[in-house]
Amino acid sequence: MNAHPDGGVLSPCLLIDLMSWPFFSLAKSPRHVPVRFAMGRVTVQVSGRDDGPMATIWDADILIWAVSRLVAARRRGVPVSPRVHGSMGEVLRFIGRDPGAIRYDRLRASLDRLHETRVTTSLRQTREGAQGFSWLVAWQERRGELDLILPQWVCDAAGRRGVLTLDPRYFALTGGFERWLYLLVRRHAGQQSGGWAFDLPHLYRKSASRSPFPRFVFEIRRLVAADNLPGYRLRLEVDTSNVPVLRFSPDPGKEPYPQDSVDNYVEDS
């Protein structure tokens, strides 16, 4: 947790929707191939503008900061606004990075990718259809001070309590795949003692990974063996049809992070 400019503590928070579905590139190299995902009534399409690279799961750290600011404001009784103000140094400290010239340049590049990434999704549409937006409507930096304008889609979720807190140790996870898995595990297992489980073919589809399925299984096995997801344990099983299943649950043996109660928590597929 981080000190908040208004004197409180800023807990990392993220929209539940962004923890369940493939909205970001998991690769450190630029991804230019769009995400085109459909599962049941959920559709997600993500691409960089003019064939540019799409935003990565590391770029999304900025959204975590912005959503955390919105949630902190809401809890103080302040109406949720799409405008978020802070400083570049504050963002870097929040995500566990030391401020410096190179970090500032990388942060500006992340802001550009968020602004230039186009998202179209059916999530949260009351009728058949979709909504399109960029992760940032606009951003401006002057003398280290940062102003963001978020899309209404993000503000609506933060305003209706569609968020979960994250363990700050998430920012220390270096791999895109393990970051994605932590978010999904946090979203579905929560603090349920029984945890949750997905069969690996279903989980592979949810990842929208460009890697072949055997490589995906290899990465899952590697993370199970490493056992370094903050607050959770993973184990591989097989179901009655001999299909591999990943089961995950809170691990009382790991140092817990005091997480807020789940806001409007509902399971999805």
Coordinates of C-alpha atoms in Angstrom, one line a residue:
M1 CA 0.0 0.0 0.0
N2 CA 1.1 3.5 -0.7
A3 CA 0.6 6.9 1.0
H4 CA -2.1 8.9 -0.7
P5 CA -1.7 12.7 -1.4
D6 CA -4.8 13.4 0.6
G7 CA -3.3 11.7 3.7
G8 CA -4.9 8.3 3.4
V9 CA -3.5 5.0 2.1
L10 CA -3.9 4.1 -1.6
S11 CA -4.6 0.4 -2.0
P12 CA -4.0 -1.1 -5.4
C13 CA -7.4 -1.8 -7.1
L14 CA -8.4 -3.1 -10.6
L15 CA -11.6 -3.6 -12.4
I16 CA -12.9 -7.2 -12.1
D17 CA -13.5 -7.2 -15.9
L18 CA -9.8 -6.6 -16.6
M19 CA -8.9 -9.5 -14.4
S20 CA -11.0 -12.0 -16.3
W21 CA -10.6 -11.3 -20.0
P22 CA -7.7 -10.8 -22.4
F23 CA -7.4 -7.0 -22.7
F24 CA -3.6 -6.7 -22.8
S25 CA -0.6 -8.1 -24.5
L26 CA 1.4 -10.4 -22.2
A27 CA 4.6 -10.1 -24.3
K28 CA 7.5 -7.7 -23.6
S29 CA 8.1 -7.5 -27.4
P30 CA 5.5 -5.3 -29.2
R31 CA 2.3 -7.1 -30.2
H32 CA 0.8 -5.8 -33.4
V33 CA -1.6 -8.8 -34.0
P34 CA -5.1 -7.9 -32.6
V35 CA -6.8 -9.8 -29.9
R36 CA -10.1 -11.2 -31.2
F37 CA -11.8 -13.2 -28.5
A38 CA -15.3 -14.6 -28.0
M39 CA -16.7 -16.8 -25.2
G40 CA -20.4 -17.1 -24.7
R41 CA -21.9 -13.6 -24.7
V42 CA -18.5 -12.0 -24.1
T43 CA -16.6 -10.5 -27.0
V44 CA -13.3 -8.6 -26.8
Q45 CA -11.3 -7.1 -29.6
V46 CA -8.1 -5.1 -28.9
S47 CA -5.7 -3.6 -31.4
G48 CA -3.2 -0.8 -31.7
R49 CA -4.2 2.2 -33.7
D50 CA -2.9 2.2 -37.3
D51 CA -1.4 -1.2 -36.7
G52 CA 0.8 0.1 -33.9
P53 CA 1.5 -2.0 -30.8
M54 CA -1.3 -2.6 -28.3
A55 CA -1.0 -1.9 -24.5
T56 CA 0.8 -4.5 -22.4
I57 CA 0.0 -5.9 -19.0
W58 CA 2.8 -3.7 -17.6
D59 CA 1.2 -0.6 -19.2
A60 CA -1.9 -1.5 -17.3
D61 CA -0.1 -0.6 -14.0
I62 CA -1.0 3.0 -14.8
L63 CA -4.7 2.0 -15.0
I64 CA -4.3 0.2 -11.6
W65 CA -3.0 3.5 -10.2
A66 CA -5.8 5.5 -11.8
V67 CA -8.6 3.1 -10.7
S68 CA -7.1 3.0 -7.2
R69 CA -7.4 6.8 -7.1
L70 CA -11.0 6.7 -8.2
V71 CA -11.9 4.0 -5.6
A72 CA -10.2 6.0 -2.9
A73 CA -12.2 9.1 -3.9
R74 CA -15.4 7.1 -4.0
R75 CA -14.8 5.8 -0.5
R76 CA -14.4 9.4 0.7
G77 CA -17.8 10.3 -0.8
V78 CA -16.3 12.2 -3.8
P79 CA -18.1 11.6 -7.1
V80 CA -16.2 9.5 -9.6
S81 CA -14.7 11.6 -12.3
P82 CA -12.9 10.5 -15.5
R83 CA -10.2 13.0 -14.8
V84 CA -7.3 11.8 -12.6
H85 CA -4.5 14.0 -11.5
G86 CA -1.2 13.0 -9.8
S87 CA 2.5 13.1 -10.6
M88 CA 4.8 10.9 -12.6
G89 CA 6.8 10.2 -9.4
E90 CA 3.7 9.2 -7.6
V91 CA 2.8 6.6 -10.3
L92 CA 6.3 5.2 -10.3
R93 CA 6.4 4.8 -6.6
F94 CA 3.0 3.3 -6.5
I95 CA 4.0 0.5 -9.0
G96 CA 7.3 -0.1 -7.2
R97 CA 9.6 1.7 -9.6
D98 CA 12.2 4.3 -8.6
P99 CA 11.7 7.7 -10.3
G100 CA 14.3 8.6 -12.9
A101 CA 14.8 9.9 -16.4
I102 CA 14.6 6.4 -18.0
R103 CA 11.5 5.5 -16.0
Y104 CA 9.8 8.7 -17.0
D105 CA 10.5 8.0 -20.6
R106 CA 9.1 4.5 -20.3
L107 CA 6.1 5.8 -18.4
R108 CA 5.4 8.2 -21.3
A109 CA 5.6 5.3 -23.8
S110 CA 3.1 3.4 -21.7
L111 CA 0.7 6.3 -21.7
D112 CA 1.0 6.5 -25.5
R113 CA 0.2 2.8 -25.9
L114 CA -2.8 3.1 -23.6
H115 CA -4.0 6.1 -25.6
E116 CA -3.4 4.4 -28.9
T117 CA -5.0 1.0 -28.0
R118 CA -8.5 0.5 -29.3
V119 CA -10.9 -1.8 -27.4
T120 CA -14.3 -3.0 -28.5
T121 CA -16.2 -5.3 -26.1
S122 CA -19.7 -6.5 -25.3
L123 CA -19.0 -6.5 -21.6
R124 CA -21.5 -4.6 -19.5
Q125 CA -23.8 -3.9 -22.4
T126 CA -27.4 -4.3 -21.3
R127 CA -28.5 -5.2 -24.8
E128 CA -26.8 -7.0 -27.7
G129 CA -24.0 -4.8 -29.0
A130 CA -20.6 -3.5 -28.1
Q131 CA -18.8 -0.4 -26.9
G132 CA -15.5 1.0 -28.2
F133 CA -13.0 3.1 -26.4
S134 CA -9.3 3.7 -25.8
W135 CA -7.7 3.0 -22.3
L136 CA -6.9 6.7 -22.1
V137 CA -9.0 9.3 -23.8
A138 CA -6.2 11.8 -23.3
W139 CA -3.1 12.4 -21.1
Q140 CA -0.9 15.4 -20.4
E141 CA 2.3 15.8 -18.5
R142 CA 3.8 19.1 -17.4
R143 CA 6.8 19.4 -15.2
G144 CA 6.2 16.0 -13.8
E145 CA 2.5 16.6 -13.1
L146 CA 0.2 14.1 -14.8
D147 CA -3.4 14.5 -15.9
L148 CA -5.4 11.6 -17.3
I149 CA -8.9 11.4 -18.8
L150 CA -10.3 7.8 -18.5
P151 CA -13.0 6.3 -20.7
Q152 CA -16.5 6.2 -19.2
W153 CA -16.4 2.4 -19.4
V154 CA -13.7 2.4 -16.7
C155 CA -15.3 5.1 -14.6
D156 CA -18.7 3.3 -14.6
A157 CA -17.1 0.1 -13.2
A158 CA -15.1 2.0 -10.5
G159 CA -18.3 3.9 -9.6
R160 CA -20.4 0.8 -9.2
R161 CA -17.9 -1.0 -7.1
G162 CA -16.9 -3.5 -9.8
V163 CA -13.3 -3.7 -8.4
L164 CA -11.0 -5.9 -6.3
T165 CA -7.9 -5.0 -4.3
L166 CA -4.6 -6.4 -5.4
D167 CA -1.6 -7.5 -3.4
P168 CA 1.1 -4.8 -3.9
R169 CA 3.6 -7.7 -4.5
Y170 CA 1.8 -8.1 -7.9
F171 CA 4.0 -5.2 -9.2
A172 CA 7.1 -7.3 -8.5
L173 CA 6.0 -10.1 -10.8
T174 CA 8.2 -9.8 -13.9
G175 CA 6.5 -12.2 -16.4
G176 CA 3.5 -11.2 -18.4
F177 CA 2.1 -14.7 -18.1
E178 CA 2.4 -14.9 -14.3
R179 CA 0.9 -11.4 -14.0
W180 CA -2.1 -12.5 -16.0
L181 CA -2.4 -15.7 -14.0
Y182 CA -2.3 -13.8 -10.7
L183 CA -5.1 -11.4 -11.8
L184 CA -7.3 -14.3 -12.9
V185 CA -6.6 -16.3 -9.7
R186 CA -7.3 -13.2 -7.5
R187 CA -10.5 -12.6 -9.4
H188 CA -11.9 -16.1 -9.2
A189 CA -10.5 -17.5 -6.0
G190 CA -10.8 -14.4 -3.9
Q191 CA -10.7 -15.4 -0.2
Q192 CA -12.8 -18.5 -0.8
S193 CA -11.2 -21.3 1.2
G194 CA -12.2 -23.8 -1.5
G195 CA -10.7 -21.7 -4.2
W196 CA -11.6 -22.2 -7.8
A197 CA -10.5 -24.3 -10.8
F198 CA -10.4 -24.2 -14.6
D199 CA -9.5 -27.0 -16.9
L200 CA -6.5 -26.0 -19.0
P201 CA -8.2 -26.0 -22.4
H202 CA -10.7 -23.5 -21.0
L203 CA -8.0 -21.4 -19.4
Y204 CA -6.0 -21.4 -22.6
R205 CA -9.0 -19.9 -24.4
K206 CA -9.4 -17.2 -21.8
S207 CA -5.8 -16.2 -22.1
A208 CA -6.1 -15.5 -25.9
S209 CA -2.4 -16.6 -25.9
R210 CA -0.6 -16.8 -29.3
S211 CA 1.5 -19.6 -28.0
P212 CA 0.6 -23.2 -28.9
F213 CA -1.3 -25.1 -26.3
P214 CA 1.7 -27.4 -25.3
R215 CA 3.7 -24.2 -24.6
F216 CA 0.8 -22.8 -22.5
V217 CA 0.8 -26.0 -20.4
F218 CA 4.5 -25.8 -20.0
E219 CA 4.2 -22.3 -18.6
I220 CA 1.4 -23.3 -16.2
R221 CA 3.6 -26.2 -14.9
R222 CA 6.5 -23.8 -14.5
L223 CA 4.4 -21.4 -12.4
V224 CA 2.9 -24.2 -10.3
A225 CA 6.5 -25.4 -9.5
A226 CA 7.7 -21.9 -8.8
D227 CA 4.8 -21.3 -6.4
N228 CA 5.4 -17.5 -6.3
L229 CA 1.9 -16.0 -6.8
P230 CA 1.3 -13.7 -3.8
G231 CA -1.2 -15.1 -1.4
Y232 CA -2.2 -18.2 -3.4
R233 CA -1.2 -21.7 -4.1
L234 CA -1.6 -23.6 -7.4
R235 CA -1.9 -27.2 -8.1
L236 CA -2.4 -29.3 -11.2
E237 CA -5.0 -32.2 -11.2
V238 CA -6.8 -34.2 -13.8
D239 CA -10.6 -34.6 -14.0
T240 CA -12.5 -37.8 -14.6
S241 CA -12.0 -37.4 -18.3
N242 CA -8.2 -37.1 -17.8
V243 CA -8.2 -33.4 -18.7
P244 CA -5.6 -31.3 -16.8
V245 CA -7.1 -28.9 -14.3
L246 CA -5.5 -25.9 -12.6
R247 CA -6.9 -25.5 -9.0
F248 CA -6.0 -22.4 -7.0
S249 CA -6.9 -21.2 -3.5
P250 CA -5.7 -18.8 -0.8
D251 CA -2.6 -20.1 0.9
P252 CA -2.6 -19.6 4.6
G253 CA 1.1 -20.4 4.6
K254 CA 2.0 -17.3 2.7
E255 CA 2.1 -13.9 4.2
P256 CA -1.5 -12.6 3.7
Y257 CA -2.3 -9.1 2.4
P258 CA -5.4 -7.6 4.0
Q259 CA -7.8 -7.4 1.1
D260 CA -11.1 -5.6 1.0
S261 CA -14.3 -7.5 0.8
V262 CA -15.3 -8.2 -2.8
D263 CA -17.4 -5.5 -4.4
N264 CA -20.4 -6.9 -6.4
Y265 CA -18.6 -10.2 -6.7
V266 CA -20.2 -12.6 -9.2
E267 CA -18.6 -15.5 -10.9
D268 CA -18.4 -15.8 -14.6
S269 CA -17.0 -18.3 -17.0

